[in-house]
Amino acid sequence: MSTQPDLLYSEEEEALRAAVRDLLTDHCDAADVITRSESDAPHDLPLWKSLADGMGLAGLLIPESLSGQGASHREVAVVLEELGRAVAPVPYLTSAVVATEALLACGADDLLTRLASTPTIAALAIGLHLAPGAPFRTARLEGGVLHGELTGIADAALADLLLVPADDGGLYAVDATDVTVTPQVSLDLTRPLATVALDGAAGRRVGDAGPAVRRALRAGAGLLASEQLGLADRSLTETVRYLKERKQFNRPVGGFQALKHRLAQLWLEVVNLRAAARAAADALAGDAEADLAVTVAQAYAAPVAVHAAEEALQLHAGIGMTWEHPAHLFLKRAKADSLAYGTAGAHRAELAALVDLQAP
């Protein structure tokens, strides 16, 4: 018999939220994110170093015996909410969650210790668009080395370590200096994609690719909902604040009933998203019906995050359409996230299969 999920935040989780928000307020200003996105180095490495080294957040999911924090997915979800609120250009989801989960599934203790104790960045060489359980491309293992090309790999340009699935069923750890990484055109410039070309790259087999990739993508999809929650909540908060200040016909724009109705509807959607995201994080932490909780969260999260970002841009009117205003950062991240780790439609189909609900 399953227990009810705990959707509330503990005192420790609220303290963690406050610490991460303070750091991001001081070091992740929207103007700086926009400036970085226009440059050849969109990632904020000093911020990543502060998160990974200074606060030890890269090792939240890694056991204390391996120099990690021994925390759970609930704490990671809180961090991702704050990173989503700031559209922070750091590889936290791809390295500290997805790649880490793959290594945990393989029992690669030395690599986990490296991720927890140094600002090393790892990336799972699987297309960002793939849902848990979906078929994925593999490299060709020939003569003990890897060949092939893998596309749509998030944060590969920044990675020190790549986890590459091969056609022999294994997952291989490959040094990023042994591969060629070519940037791809990305809608969300704060989480750039790249093509990884392997031409005789040496790799060390760390485990079986199938279960490792499925576990990693399930955690990525479930915790992505918390990032989408942070993004949606920030979009709503900033829009409400703006409409209280902006005046038309000598009264605050937010006083018009039509806009009140739109904001009230959006608030309800964000509240529901919070419940779904928290349920997914809690299920991943306890592994209780995690597949079901993750598919529910992702079936709901993407449309809400996109809706919140679109409302923010539209209700900020002319200023929201400018490059200087951060509304476009939220919209691009929301749109890109709506394709990451499976679309809402793919998760709805998976949810129907999990509960044995046949399509008409």
PDB file of N, CA and C in Angstrom, residues 235 239 307-322 325-329 331-332:
ATOM      1  N   SER A 235       7.835  33.907 -13.272  1.00  0.00           N
ATOM      2  CA  SER A 235       7.123  34.629 -14.334  1.00  0.00           C
ATOM      3  C   SER A 235       5.840  35.247 -13.796  1.00  0.00           C
ATOM      4  N   THR A 239       5.165  39.321 -13.195  1.00  0.00           N
ATOM      5  CA  THR A 239       4.050  39.896 -13.949  1.00  0.00           C
ATOM      6  C   THR A 239       3.081  40.615 -13.016  1.00  0.00           C
ATOM      7  N   HIS A 307       2.906  28.539 -20.665  1.00  0.00           N
ATOM      8  CA  HIS A 307       1.815  29.498 -20.499  1.00  0.00           C
ATOM      9  C   HIS A 307       2.241  30.666 -19.609  1.00  0.00           C
ATOM     10  N   ALA A 308       2.920  30.368 -18.506  1.00  0.00           N
ATOM     11  CA  ALA A 308       3.366  31.427 -17.590  1.00  0.00           C
ATOM     12  C   ALA A 308       4.343  32.369 -18.274  1.00  0.00           C
ATOM     13  N   ALA A 309       5.276  31.812 -19.045  1.00  0.00           N
ATOM     14  CA  ALA A 309       6.263  32.647 -19.736  1.00  0.00           C
ATOM     15  C   ALA A 309       5.603  33.481 -20.830  1.00  0.00           C
ATOM     16  N   GLU A 310       4.635  32.900 -21.527  1.00  0.00           N
ATOM     17  CA  GLU A 310       3.927  33.658 -22.565  1.00  0.00           C
ATOM     18  C   GLU A 310       3.106  34.786 -21.957  1.00  0.00           C
ATOM     19  N   GLU A 311       2.423  34.513 -20.848  1.00  0.00           N
ATOM     20  CA  GLU A 311       1.651  35.559 -20.185  1.00  0.00           C
ATOM     21  C   GLU A 311       2.565  36.674 -19.693  1.00  0.00           C
ATOM     22  N   ALA A 312       3.723  36.309 -19.165  1.00  0.00           N
ATOM     23  CA  ALA A 312       4.661  37.323 -18.684  1.00  0.00           C
ATOM     24  C   ALA A 312       5.091  38.240 -19.823  1.00  0.00           C
ATOM     25  N   LEU A 313       5.426  37.650 -20.944  1.00  0.00           N
ATOM     26  CA  LEU A 313       5.868  38.461 -22.077  1.00  0.00           C
ATOM     27  C   LEU A 313       4.731  39.349 -22.591  1.00  0.00           C
ATOM     28  N   GLN A 314       3.536  38.794 -22.742  1.00  0.00           N
ATOM     29  CA  GLN A 314       2.419  39.566 -23.274  1.00  0.00           C
ATOM     30  C   GLN A 314       1.973  40.667 -22.322  1.00  0.00           C
ATOM     31  N   LEU A 315       1.888  40.367 -21.032  1.00  0.00           N
ATOM     32  CA  LEU A 315       1.366  41.337 -20.077  1.00  0.00           C
ATOM     33  C   LEU A 315       2.397  42.403 -19.695  1.00  0.00           C
ATOM     34  N   HIS A 316       3.660  42.164 -20.032  1.00  0.00           N
ATOM     35  CA  HIS A 316       4.647  43.241 -19.888  1.00  0.00           C
ATOM     36  C   HIS A 316       4.603  44.192 -21.082  1.00  0.00           C
ATOM     37  N   ALA A 317       3.760  43.823 -22.074  1.00  0.00           N
ATOM     38  CA  ALA A 317       3.524  44.679 -23.247  1.00  0.00           C
ATOM     39  C   ALA A 317       4.828  45.020 -23.969  1.00  0.00           C
ATOM     40  N   GLY A 318       4.984  46.273 -24.355  1.00  0.00           N
ATOM     41  CA  GLY A 318       6.115  46.663 -25.187  1.00  0.00           C
ATOM     42  C   GLY A 318       7.462  46.349 -24.574  1.00  0.00           C
ATOM     43  N   ILE A 319       7.622  46.614 -23.281  1.00  0.00           N
ATOM     44  CA  ILE A 319       8.913  46.381 -22.635  1.00  0.00           C
ATOM     45  C   ILE A 319       9.249  44.896 -22.630  1.00  0.00           C
ATOM     46  N   GLY A 320       8.221  44.037 -22.573  1.00  0.00           N
ATOM     47  CA  GLY A 320       8.459  42.604 -22.569  1.00  0.00           C
ATOM     48  C   GLY A 320       8.981  42.078 -23.892  1.00  0.00           C
ATOM     49  N   MET A 321       8.786  42.839 -24.958  1.00  0.00           N
ATOM     50  CA  MET A 321       9.238  42.415 -26.283  1.00  0.00           C
ATOM     51  C   MET A 321      10.692  42.797 -26.555  1.00  0.00           C
ATOM     52  N   THR A 322      11.316  43.526 -25.654  1.00  0.00           N
ATOM     53  CA  THR A 322      12.677  43.997 -25.890  1.00  0.00           C
ATOM     54  C   THR A 322      13.706  42.955 -25.471  1.00  0.00           C
ATOM     55  N   HIS A 325      14.840  43.151 -21.657  1.00  0.00           N
ATOM     56  CA  HIS A 325      13.997  42.587 -20.606  1.00  0.00           C
ATOM     57  C   HIS A 325      14.166  41.066 -20.579  1.00  0.00           C
ATOM     58  N   PRO A 326      14.205  40.454 -19.387  1.00  0.00           N
ATOM     59  CA  PRO A 326      14.474  39.006 -19.312  1.00  0.00           C
ATOM     60  C   PRO A 326      13.313  38.102 -19.691  1.00  0.00           C
ATOM     61  N   ALA A 327      12.170  38.659 -20.106  1.00  0.00           N
ATOM     62  CA  ALA A 327      11.018  37.810 -20.424  1.00  0.00           C
ATOM     63  C   ALA A 327      11.352  36.763 -21.482  1.00  0.00           C
ATOM     64  N   HIS A 328      12.193  37.132 -22.450  1.00  0.00           N
ATOM     65  CA  HIS A 328      12.528  36.176 -23.508  1.00  0.00           C
ATOM     66  C   HIS A 328      13.369  35.024 -22.980  1.00  0.00           C
ATOM     67  N   LEU A 329      14.165  35.265 -21.926  1.00  0.00           N
ATOM     68  CA  LEU A 329      14.940  34.176 -21.318  1.00  0.00           C
ATOM     69  C   LEU A 329      14.010  33.100 -20.770  1.00  0.00           C
ATOM     70  N   LEU A 331      10.829  32.568 -21.614  1.00  0.00           N
ATOM     71  CA  LEU A 331      10.055  31.921 -22.668  1.00  0.00           C
ATOM     72  C   LEU A 331      10.903  30.887 -23.416  1.00  0.00           C
ATOM     73  N   LYS A 332      12.133  31.226 -23.716  1.00  0.00           N
ATOM     74  CA  LYS A 332      12.996  30.283 -24.438  1.00  0.00           C
ATOM     75  C   LYS A 332      13.315  29.064 -23.576  1.00  0.00           C
TER      76      LYS A 332
END
